[in-house]
XYZ file of C-alpha atoms in Angstrom:
755
model
C 145.606 110.715 98.815
C 145.183 106.877 99.136
C 141.702 105.609 98.305
C 140.924 104.393 101.830
C 141.984 107.668 103.449
C 140.116 109.635 100.806
C 136.978 107.542 101.344
C 137.225 108.116 105.080
C 137.629 111.838 104.480
C 134.578 111.858 102.247
C 132.560 109.932 104.830
C 133.650 112.485 107.415
C 132.604 115.237 105.030
C 129.168 113.641 104.710
C 128.842 113.512 108.484
C 129.936 117.146 108.931
C 127.473 118.396 106.341
C 124.684 116.204 107.726
C 125.217 117.775 111.161
C 125.431 121.262 109.663
C 122.253 120.677 107.649
C 120.446 119.458 110.745
C 121.574 122.392 112.889
C 121.322 125.119 110.238
C 119.061 128.077 110.966
C 118.463 128.668 107.259
C 119.242 127.291 103.835
C 121.845 130.028 103.319
C 123.580 129.006 106.524
C 123.695 125.341 105.494
C 124.913 126.225 101.974
C 127.676 128.444 103.355
C 128.820 125.633 105.664
C 128.693 123.152 102.796
C 130.945 125.353 100.633
C 133.406 125.718 103.476
C 133.499 122.006 104.395
C 133.784 120.817 100.794
C 136.606 123.247 99.988
C 138.440 122.222 103.153
C 137.967 118.492 102.505
C 138.979 118.638 98.827
C 141.547 121.424 98.917
C 139.680 123.251 96.167
C 140.019 127.006 96.074
C 136.533 128.363 95.576
C 132.878 127.420 95.998
C 129.759 129.266 94.859
C 125.973 128.722 94.958
C 123.312 129.257 92.288
C 119.636 129.040 93.303
C 116.676 128.102 91.095
C 113.896 130.685 90.792
C 110.238 130.359 89.824
C 111.021 131.283 86.208
C 113.312 128.200 86.015
C 116.406 130.398 85.813
C 119.508 129.958 87.958
C 120.821 133.075 89.642
C 123.691 133.563 92.030
C 122.755 133.342 95.694
C 125.750 135.592 96.514
C 127.060 132.792 98.713
C 130.794 132.145 98.266
C 133.709 130.493 99.959
C 137.216 131.429 98.832
C 140.129 129.825 100.642
C 142.613 132.220 102.208
C 145.484 131.173 99.938
C 143.325 131.678 96.844
C 142.381 135.319 97.463
C 143.357 137.394 94.416
C 142.062 140.652 92.868
C 141.412 138.845 89.574
C 138.695 136.828 91.285
C 136.570 139.943 91.767
C 135.661 140.194 88.076
C 134.853 136.477 88.014
C 132.658 136.976 91.057
C 130.864 139.964 89.482
C 130.356 138.040 86.234
C 128.925 135.019 88.102
C 126.563 137.141 90.180
C 125.343 139.129 87.183
C 124.827 136.240 84.758
C 121.610 134.129 84.901
C 121.678 130.569 83.582
C 118.807 128.792 81.874
C 118.635 125.018 81.678
C 121.428 123.706 79.470
C 123.509 126.912 79.596
C 127.054 126.456 80.866
C 127.978 123.974 83.554
C 125.358 125.312 86.037
C 122.631 125.092 83.404
C 123.639 121.597 82.304
C 123.602 120.303 85.876
C 120.282 122.127 86.346
C 118.835 120.304 83.346
C 120.269 116.841 84.028
C 120.144 116.727 87.806
C 123.577 115.058 87.700
C 127.046 116.299 88.748
C 129.463 117.467 86.039
C 133.243 117.982 85.913
C 135.361 120.213 83.636
C 139.072 119.419 83.689
C 140.162 122.896 82.544
C 137.495 125.580 82.250
C 139.962 127.999 80.610
C 140.285 125.613 77.659
C 136.608 124.549 77.510
C 134.621 126.241 74.701
C 131.318 125.449 76.453
C 132.298 127.455 79.524
C 130.256 130.713 79.350
C 132.302 132.826 81.792
C 135.426 132.289 79.747
C 136.514 135.936 79.620
C 136.450 136.395 83.378
C 137.981 133.038 84.325
C 140.860 133.379 81.856
C 142.316 136.137 84.047
C 142.247 133.917 87.135
C 144.330 130.944 88.148
C 141.224 128.737 88.285
C 141.320 125.586 86.198
C 139.140 122.585 87.057
C 135.491 122.958 87.890
C 132.801 120.610 89.118
C 129.178 121.271 90.019
C 126.405 119.214 91.587
C 122.680 119.704 92.182
C 120.770 120.157 95.425
C 117.597 118.100 95.111
C 114.222 118.066 96.797
C 112.702 114.899 95.436
C 113.454 115.080 91.710
C 113.516 118.879 91.591
C 116.804 120.811 91.390
C 116.617 123.782 93.773
C 120.258 124.881 93.776
C 123.631 124.247 92.136
C 126.961 124.260 93.982
C 130.043 124.845 91.820
C 133.695 124.517 92.886
C 137.000 125.542 91.287
C 140.559 124.306 91.683
C 143.835 126.089 90.982
C 145.088 123.008 89.155
C 143.623 121.029 86.297
C 142.338 117.791 87.835
C 140.823 114.693 86.323
C 137.296 113.712 87.426
C 137.051 112.079 90.844
C 133.986 109.847 90.505
C 134.041 108.929 94.183
C 133.907 112.620 95.052
C 131.017 113.154 92.623
C 129.112 110.252 94.214
C 129.630 111.844 97.618
C 128.386 115.154 96.215
C 125.169 113.438 95.128
C 124.529 112.434 98.737
C 125.396 115.928 99.942
C 122.956 117.362 97.396
C 120.207 115.216 98.898
C 121.177 116.247 102.448
C 121.103 119.946 101.555
C 117.796 119.389 99.768
C 116.276 118.332 103.070
C 117.161 121.770 104.482
C 115.240 123.398 101.622
C 112.313 121.054 102.296
C 112.430 121.796 106.005
C 112.497 125.557 105.482
C 109.669 125.309 102.961
C 107.611 123.229 105.405
C 108.301 125.718 108.192
C 107.193 128.583 105.963
C 104.034 126.749 104.956
C 103.327 125.971 108.607
C 103.847 129.613 109.562
C 101.485 130.705 106.773
C 98.841 128.246 107.930
C 99.167 129.375 111.527
C 98.841 133.010 110.475
C 95.694 132.255 108.489
C 94.234 130.311 111.403
C 94.847 133.246 113.745
C 93.143 135.600 111.306
C 90.132 133.297 111.077
C 89.882 132.905 114.845
C 90.286 136.636 115.416
C 87.524 137.432 112.936
C 84.933 135.051 114.376
C 82.898 135.293 117.570
C 80.524 133.061 119.436
C 76.836 133.770 119.409
C 75.838 135.861 122.407
C 72.272 135.609 123.689
C 70.686 137.337 126.686
C 67.184 136.662 128.057
C 64.976 137.685 130.966
C 63.302 135.472 133.553
C 60.437 134.761 131.149
C 62.937 133.428 128.617
C 62.445 136.384 126.259
C 65.472 137.370 124.212
C 66.981 140.740 125.122
C 70.275 140.582 123.209
C 71.255 138.840 119.967
C 74.552 139.548 118.216
C 75.636 139.131 114.586
C 77.193 135.744 115.276
C 73.857 134.541 116.710
C 72.161 135.798 113.551
C 74.642 133.847 111.443
C 74.456 130.655 113.491
C 70.697 130.421 114.049
C 69.426 132.209 110.940
C 67.273 134.782 112.728
C 67.876 138.499 112.267
C 68.134 140.573 115.429
C 64.780 142.292 114.857
C 63.147 138.878 114.440
C 64.652 137.438 117.612
C 64.330 140.242 120.162
C 61.272 139.855 122.381
C 60.597 136.260 121.414
C 61.364 133.355 123.706
C 64.438 131.223 123.320
C 62.228 128.171 123.555
C 60.183 128.943 120.455
C 63.190 130.176 118.468
C 66.078 127.762 118.994
C 64.987 124.930 121.337
C 63.833 121.830 119.402
C 60.240 120.753 120.016
C 61.243 117.584 121.846
C 63.210 119.575 124.461
C 60.899 122.553 125.076
C 59.025 121.060 128.022
C 62.270 120.084 129.751
C 63.598 123.603 129.104
C 60.458 125.167 130.620
C 60.527 122.887 133.686
C 64.202 123.632 134.287
C 63.604 127.390 134.152
C 60.775 127.124 136.685
C 62.846 125.025 139.090
C 65.655 127.552 138.974
C 63.350 130.526 139.569
C 62.046 128.773 142.687
C 65.355 127.488 144.102
C 68.013 129.702 142.539
C 70.017 126.571 141.737
C 70.714 124.723 138.504
C 73.465 122.217 137.824
C 73.881 123.278 134.196
C 74.839 126.895 134.955
C 78.531 127.539 134.439
C 78.897 124.276 132.517
C 79.797 123.880 128.857
C 77.207 121.621 127.281
C 76.576 120.054 123.914
C 72.905 120.390 122.978
C 70.736 120.209 119.865
C 69.491 123.557 118.519
C 66.908 124.616 115.936
C 67.786 126.735 112.889
C 65.399 129.195 111.274
C 65.416 126.926 108.213
C 63.848 124.174 110.319
C 66.750 121.755 110.753
C 68.438 120.731 113.979
C 72.182 121.088 114.488
C 74.544 120.651 117.447
C 75.830 123.584 119.473
C 78.243 124.004 122.330
C 76.747 126.404 124.859
C 77.818 127.953 128.155
C 75.072 129.384 130.412
C 75.227 131.664 133.411
C 72.802 133.809 135.377
C 72.774 137.203 137.033
C 70.278 138.619 139.550
C 69.767 142.360 139.663
C 67.113 144.046 141.822
C 65.419 140.706 142.384
C 65.150 139.947 138.677
C 66.998 137.097 137.031
C 68.702 137.411 133.692
C 70.306 134.603 131.738
C 73.193 134.710 129.282
C 74.715 132.267 126.881
C 77.678 131.949 124.570
C 77.031 129.398 121.837
C 78.878 128.058 118.833
C 77.904 125.770 116.011
C 79.816 122.503 116.415
C 78.449 120.776 113.338
C 81.902 120.556 111.777
C 83.461 119.306 114.981
C 80.811 116.631 115.281
C 81.403 115.661 111.682
C 85.135 115.445 112.365
C 84.478 113.267 115.396
C 82.309 111.019 113.264
C 85.091 110.870 110.675
C 87.630 109.987 113.352
C 85.311 107.284 114.614
C 84.982 106.024 111.054
C 88.768 106.048 110.635
C 89.166 104.178 113.911
C 86.908 101.440 112.570
C 88.060 101.316 108.947
C 91.250 100.555 107.056
C 92.874 103.757 105.792
C 94.008 102.286 102.472
C 90.974 100.335 101.283
C 88.147 101.880 103.305
C 87.118 98.402 104.469
C 86.141 97.702 108.090
C 89.179 96.945 110.234
C 89.667 94.292 112.889
C 87.833 96.283 115.586
C 84.683 96.699 113.501
C 84.928 93.124 112.220
C 84.978 91.736 115.761
C 81.957 93.878 116.634
C 80.034 92.659 113.567
C 80.939 89.032 114.264
C 79.809 89.393 117.882
C 76.485 90.836 116.718
C 76.051 88.031 114.192
C 76.771 85.442 116.891
C 74.057 86.927 119.127
C 71.598 87.055 116.228
C 72.529 83.500 115.286
C 71.364 82.267 118.678
C 68.088 84.172 118.358
C 67.376 83.270 114.736
C 69.051 79.863 114.724
C 70.853 80.822 111.537
C 74.385 79.945 110.477
C 77.488 82.153 110.428
C 80.637 81.611 108.381
C 83.955 83.422 108.592
C 86.263 83.405 105.567
C 89.950 84.251 105.929
C 91.463 85.385 102.600
C 95.240 85.653 102.177
C 96.830 86.653 98.865
C 99.417 84.159 97.615
C 102.963 85.479 97.102
C 101.842 89.094 97.442
C 105.318 90.098 98.616
C 106.504 89.600 95.050
C 104.247 92.479 93.957
C 105.883 94.848 96.437
C 109.361 93.608 95.577
C 108.822 93.851 91.804
C 106.662 96.950 91.433
C 107.131 98.825 94.716
C 104.847 99.418 97.689
C 102.813 102.113 95.947
C 101.844 99.645 93.235
C 101.213 97.058 95.928
C 98.782 99.446 97.608
C 96.922 99.932 94.323
C 96.674 96.166 93.986
C 95.226 95.875 97.503
C 92.614 98.523 96.687
C 91.642 96.576 93.568
C 91.434 93.356 95.603
C 89.190 95.095 98.149
C 86.855 96.266 95.380
C 86.672 92.786 93.873
C 85.908 91.245 97.251
C 83.091 93.760 97.850
C 81.458 92.806 94.566
C 81.986 89.073 95.053
C 80.095 88.739 98.345
C 76.468 89.304 99.322
C 75.117 92.671 100.551
C 74.747 91.277 104.096
C 78.384 90.170 104.263
C 81.159 92.245 105.849
C 84.525 92.413 104.077
C 87.313 93.552 106.423
C 91.043 94.027 106.022
C 93.135 92.816 108.934
C 96.645 93.757 107.845
C 98.918 93.527 104.845
C 97.345 91.144 102.346
C 94.924 89.515 104.806
C 91.155 89.950 104.518
C 88.313 88.437 106.543
C 84.683 88.139 105.459
C 81.812 87.666 107.918
C 78.905 85.841 106.250
C 75.666 85.645 108.298
C 72.590 83.569 107.434
C 74.642 80.655 106.121
C 72.498 77.513 105.935
C 75.202 74.941 105.164
C 78.938 74.538 104.523
C 78.064 74.464 100.824
C 76.778 78.065 101.045
C 80.108 79.182 102.515
C 82.012 77.218 99.860
C 80.026 78.949 97.114
C 81.045 82.361 98.489
C 84.674 81.221 98.771
C 84.679 80.067 95.152
C 83.139 83.378 94.047
C 86.010 85.136 95.801
C 88.614 82.996 94.031
C 86.868 83.587 90.705
C 86.727 87.351 91.313
C 90.465 87.490 91.971
C 91.394 85.303 88.994
C 91.294 87.917 86.173
C 94.584 89.811 85.730
C 94.966 93.367 86.964
C 97.074 96.063 85.351
C 100.061 97.447 87.261
C 102.466 99.848 85.576
C 101.494 98.535 82.165
C 101.918 94.871 83.100
C 99.225 92.259 83.619
C 99.639 90.511 86.952
C 97.743 87.572 88.350
C 96.826 87.313 92.019
C 95.599 84.119 93.606
C 94.372 83.702 97.136
C 94.005 80.966 99.706
C 90.740 80.949 101.645
C 89.986 79.379 105.004
C 86.385 78.839 106.124
C 85.189 78.492 109.717
C 81.555 77.835 110.676
C 80.216 79.052 114.011
C 78.874 76.666 116.629
C 77.379 77.206 120.071
C 80.811 77.728 121.646
C 82.215 80.121 119.039
C 83.565 83.591 119.763
C 84.563 86.233 117.247
C 88.286 85.753 117.921
C 88.018 81.960 117.751
C 86.230 82.134 114.409
C 88.978 84.305 112.908
C 91.664 82.034 114.354
C 89.979 78.901 113.010
C 89.522 80.444 109.550
C 93.176 81.521 109.637
C 94.278 77.956 110.339
C 92.069 76.641 107.542
C 93.601 79.234 105.214
C 97.114 77.954 105.973
C 95.854 74.456 105.263
C 94.680 75.725 101.865
C 98.121 77.208 101.212
C 99.857 73.954 102.095
C 97.487 72.124 99.731
C 98.705 74.093 96.755
C 97.385 77.661 97.114
C 94.566 79.179 95.102
C 92.097 76.962 96.990
C 89.709 77.060 99.931
C 89.568 74.758 102.944
C 86.918 74.249 105.602
C 88.097 74.156 109.194
C 87.677 70.650 110.678
C 88.466 68.693 113.831
C 91.906 67.724 112.585
C 92.815 71.381 112.381
C 91.274 71.859 115.809
C 93.839 69.445 117.160
C 96.546 71.677 115.700
C 94.969 74.741 117.289
C 94.743 72.966 120.615
C 98.378 71.910 120.371
C 99.449 75.455 119.573
C 97.430 76.844 122.478
C 98.975 74.216 124.735
C 102.472 75.311 123.695
C 101.500 78.939 124.292
C 100.081 78.137 127.730
C 103.109 75.994 128.589
C 105.434 78.834 127.645
C 103.395 81.355 129.605
C 103.487 79.070 132.665
C 107.224 78.476 132.286
C 107.964 82.198 132.044
C 105.857 82.954 135.105
C 106.688 79.975 137.334
C 109.528 77.836 135.961
C 112.088 79.769 133.918
C 114.596 76.960 134.445
C 112.870 75.150 131.569
C 114.694 77.605 129.306
C 118.422 77.558 128.748
C 120.967 79.305 126.597
C 123.263 77.690 124.080
C 126.163 79.659 122.678
C 127.731 79.550 119.231
C 131.118 81.198 118.687
C 131.962 83.716 115.979
C 135.526 83.389 114.676
C 137.926 85.992 113.322
C 138.686 84.713 109.818
C 142.338 85.765 109.684
C 143.461 84.511 113.096
C 140.916 81.799 113.890
C 140.328 83.380 117.301
C 136.930 83.498 118.996
C 135.693 87.090 119.163
C 132.020 86.689 119.996
C 129.518 84.219 121.448
C 125.962 84.371 120.140
C 123.361 83.470 122.787
C 120.581 81.216 121.442
C 117.601 80.174 123.565
C 116.457 76.565 123.911
C 113.399 75.218 125.736
C 113.648 72.019 127.755
C 109.944 71.207 127.632
C 108.927 68.838 130.456
C 107.018 66.575 128.022
C 108.412 67.255 124.538
C 112.092 67.474 125.414
C 114.577 70.021 124.064
C 112.894 72.383 121.599
C 114.774 74.506 119.074
C 113.807 78.163 118.573
C 111.901 77.485 115.332
C 109.382 75.452 117.367
C 108.390 78.264 119.726
C 109.932 81.640 118.799
C 107.371 82.460 116.031
C 104.543 81.735 118.474
C 106.253 83.859 121.140
C 106.564 86.724 118.638
C 102.908 86.498 117.681
C 101.605 86.381 121.260
C 104.019 88.919 122.731
C 105.646 86.354 125.028
C 108.920 87.167 123.301
C 109.160 90.288 125.473
C 109.452 88.545 128.882
C 111.445 85.741 127.230
C 113.850 88.302 125.761
C 114.312 89.924 129.171
C 115.166 86.528 130.655
C 117.644 85.795 127.830
C 119.373 89.124 128.466
C 119.591 88.515 132.218
C 120.993 84.994 131.820
C 123.482 86.071 129.140
C 124.797 88.745 131.501
C 124.989 86.234 134.362
C 126.980 83.826 132.187
C 129.334 86.621 131.130
C 129.917 87.518 134.778
C 130.596 83.861 135.631
C 133.003 83.499 132.712
C 135.063 86.414 133.979
C 136.450 83.976 136.561
C 136.457 80.757 134.506
C 137.415 81.762 130.970
C 141.164 81.520 130.377
C 141.137 83.875 127.387
C 142.288 87.291 128.473
C 141.248 89.256 125.392
C 137.745 90.817 125.336
C 134.805 88.803 124.006
C 131.370 89.942 122.827
C 128.188 88.259 124.040
C 125.557 88.730 121.322
C 121.809 88.590 122.075
C 119.055 88.608 119.446
C 116.386 91.325 119.626
C 112.966 90.696 118.102
C 110.663 93.172 116.405
C 108.327 93.106 119.401
C 111.207 94.033 121.693
C 112.327 96.898 119.437
C 108.808 98.316 119.679
C 108.867 98.325 123.509
C 109.109 101.861 124.877
C 111.062 100.666 127.945
C 113.526 98.440 126.045
C 116.549 100.688 126.577
C 115.727 101.188 130.264
C 115.396 97.425 130.766
C 118.741 96.742 129.081
C 120.479 99.549 130.964
C 119.195 98.277 134.324
C 120.205 94.696 133.504
C 123.738 95.743 132.536
C 124.071 97.873 135.641
C 122.920 95.024 137.882
C 125.214 92.466 136.205
C 128.298 94.681 136.670
C 130.212 93.010 133.829
C 133.857 93.981 133.391
C 133.885 95.723 129.975
C 137.542 94.823 129.508
C 136.561 91.126 129.481
C 133.065 90.978 127.994
C 130.940 93.370 125.981
C 127.233 92.941 125.318
C 125.998 93.058 121.727
C 122.646 92.827 120.003
C 121.540 91.332 116.700
C 118.437 92.520 114.852
C 117.248 91.141 111.547
C 117.145 93.273 108.434
C 113.376 92.740 108.147
C 112.665 93.861 111.713
C 114.569 97.160 111.504
C 112.803 98.016 108.241
C 109.337 97.758 109.812
C 109.928 101.221 111.297
C 113.379 102.463 110.201
C 113.237 105.799 112.032
C 112.294 104.288 115.406
C 114.762 101.436 114.951
C 117.600 103.865 114.177
C 116.839 105.878 117.327
C 116.667 102.785 119.539
C 119.849 101.307 118.079
C 121.728 104.568 118.563
C 120.684 104.653 122.224
C 121.878 101.065 122.684
C 125.153 101.939 121.014
C 125.542 104.866 123.406
C 125.349 102.294 126.204
C 128.434 100.632 124.692
C 126.626 97.762 122.975
C 127.927 96.182 119.764
C 125.167 96.126 117.102
C 124.700 93.740 114.173
C 122.229 93.479 111.296
C 121.373 89.759 111.048
C 120.322 87.752 107.952
C 121.427 90.574 105.654
C 120.255 90.085 102.083
C 117.033 88.221 102.904
C 114.911 91.274 103.648
C 113.949 94.372 101.715
C 116.076 97.145 103.138
C 117.293 100.040 101.057
C 121.022 100.723 100.927
C 120.114 104.341 101.626
C 118.758 103.225 105.002
C 121.785 101.073 105.777
C 124.090 104.042 106.220
C 121.611 105.577 108.675
C 121.566 102.620 111.044
C 124.238 102.929 113.759
C 125.440 99.342 113.442
C 128.899 97.832 113.702
C 128.494 94.536 111.886
C 126.551 93.055 108.976
C 125.837 89.316 109.119
C 125.447 87.700 105.699
C 122.705 85.082 105.686
C 123.692 81.426 105.306
C 121.675 81.180 102.058
C 124.501 83.088 100.324
C 127.241 80.934 101.900
C 125.982 77.388 101.266
C 126.899 77.362 97.548
C 129.599 80.012 97.559
C 132.239 77.603 96.243
C 130.388 76.990 92.961
C 127.998 79.937 92.623
C 129.407 83.057 90.917
C 126.207 84.877 91.862
C 126.674 84.165 95.579
C 130.340 85.135 95.337
C 129.403 88.427 93.680
C 126.774 89.164 96.323
C 129.138 88.424 99.203
C 131.916 90.514 97.635
C 129.519 93.420 97.143
C 128.278 93.255 100.724
C 131.846 93.121 102.048
C 132.854 96.123 99.943
C 129.778 98.085 100.996
C 130.171 97.219 104.665
C 133.843 98.135 104.748
C 133.116 101.422 102.956
C 130.668 102.217 105.770
C 133.202 101.131 108.432
C 131.198 97.997 109.258
C 132.629 94.540 109.801
C 131.148 91.441 108.173
C 130.165 88.041 109.591
C 129.362 85.105 107.304
C 126.838 82.673 108.820
C 126.400 78.978 108.107
C 130.046 78.081 107.396
C 130.309 74.291 107.327
C 133.487 73.444 105.383
C 137.127 74.452 105.516
C 136.920 75.397 101.841
C 134.124 77.840 102.596
C 136.078 79.330 105.475
C 139.221 79.764 103.372
C 137.216 81.280 100.520
C 135.535 83.781 102.817
C 138.877 84.704 104.337
C 140.223 85.386 100.841
C 137.174 87.593 100.181
C 138.108 89.721 103.220
C 135.137 88.594 105.317
C 136.093 89.643 108.833
C 134.355 86.946 110.874
C 132.827 83.519 110.240
C 130.331 81.385 112.140
C 128.965 77.908 111.637
C 129.013 74.193 112.412
C 132.581 73.934 111.067
C 133.780 75.423 114.338
C 131.059 74.599 116.837
C 127.344 73.972 117.034
C 125.327 75.965 119.565
C 126.010 74.288 122.888
C 125.582 74.850 126.634
C 127.882 77.343 128.291
C 129.763 74.679 130.265
C 130.649 72.630 127.175
C 131.668 75.658 125.170
C 133.790 76.979 128.038
C 135.710 73.689 128.155
C 136.252 73.830 124.395
C 137.421 77.437 124.517
C 139.874 76.800 127.328
C 141.226 73.639 125.663
C 141.788 75.400 122.360
C 142.982 78.627 123.983
C 140.222 80.480 122.176
C 141.359 79.447 118.683
C 138.949 77.166 116.808
C 140.247 77.635 113.264
C 143.827 77.193 112.081
C 144.165 79.584 109.171
C 146.399 78.902 106.213
C 149.450 81.163 105.915
C 148.949 84.308 103.848
């Protein structure tokens, strides 16, 4: 079978088994399907499953698949031998795979001295054998072995596919284990609930206790013989509430009405040991022969209250470091600002950002990065004063509220202590790493708010970074000008989006098919014709729009205008073949719950002829990796709408190749940083070749961005890059100009050299 066809078959096999694993009712069901699919896809005669037991021994799961043409009486003895023989780690091919966690291949088991079922297999027609592990994490839970009627050399591509299948099947084991654990927990919870009862208390009109069950004895600490005949007030009502309890009883006896009856209330109660604790109590009354009786069900809610307090604590504190979060920080700053006015004392806010912290995550992994953040938090706690509040905002950003500051020098001393505390190396995975930080300082004045202080300190921190990092900077009027300018841009954008969208326009840049030179796609890029500052490029306002959330309404406008242009081009564009219109999606947009609905409604309203134009979306590698599961779901829904999907700036983020196959994308766009020096950089050539190979193996096409020379274009065409984009062909330009160019060139912007 040719390599390409075989690879496609293996990819199809992966998809079939992934679906089967997802839909399987049990592990046995998924394993049986896996045997069947693998035998069908490979043409191998027989498949069999061994399962790991608690004693670390492999035993047959009695799960087999034997192809119809391979049925033979001689296989029965082999089957009996396999089901009767246990395998320890290292014994035979199952035991070796069990020990190594890696697939193994035997070309001819009948001639292999290490094969332990030699006597039974010698009477069969079986020759080649391979086996692979099913993994949950790093643990082997099962072994699948397969046999062929012919001796075959190892197929390393097949073995690589089997590794992925082993992981997929492992998820079924994990899911079944989780379901069993959940069922066990639910059963235990039911037993606990069925064995407990609320306290039941009955009393007469004088408040004397007439009934007191075992649960009441347990909750309040009074035995039944101690409680009966005594008043509820003296036994369980705290001293501070006894008069109110007495007055309420008297009012009810006179009027027969009380608002608390029939209600579930949370009240303090008194324990026999003398301490107060919270209870949840439901009261009702009954009148018989003119006499009132009162009844109550009560339960101790101490644990629930504690849980609520813990939830409140979690809502106000960072889960990783235990530091106050932004909500609590803002509250503390607001309190300090009020106290500052009363005491006439100073308040400083320090914004601490770790320099190059991303390198820690990239080099050592996110778990190590988390440990580093915990260590940083501890050092910050010890570096500041007891009255100061150290908070973590997000990622590697910390803010410190410092009340009772008498001068800028006091704040600078604290900032220097912070830098000194972070200077010593910390140990990560046996290596010493050094972390520096940049610190911005903002001092409160009469017009300060908590948010403004944080913003000002943030700006000062960026000034410290631009000055060389590892320093601190005090916010000053010059920086205030920058803040004011940024706020003005934000306000101008907000006004334009609400009242004057015509300030924005779209420029389009074509994407060219490398082999033919034909235009296949037009990427829509927003520009802002600012009434005072002129034409602004995206870099001057898109980051601010992302940060403030204005990217959401701006993105909706971009989508609407792109669809309108596509509809207009249906009449004006002289190219008859279909073209894609590609729109960029931001991280903020991906997080919008109504994104798909908005896009669907826009497409429906535009009524674009799909035979002429097709809408596509580009998302950056970094944005999809912020929440891979949600991104994959959203992208799949967009694809179901018929949209073409691309991963933009590939290679500049931190995605895992394991995630890449899960994203339902059509195209991978290689970032321009790998194209600029491709003519003289073997490293860039190797990276591009690898991405092309990977993309094509996953049935994705590839676009190279930033192509500026004919030599680059020819080189990329030789490297089998499907599409190219860059200033060599056309800069981003208004729709009218690009339409003229397209019609003049008949849609061909690149004359390729003959093959």
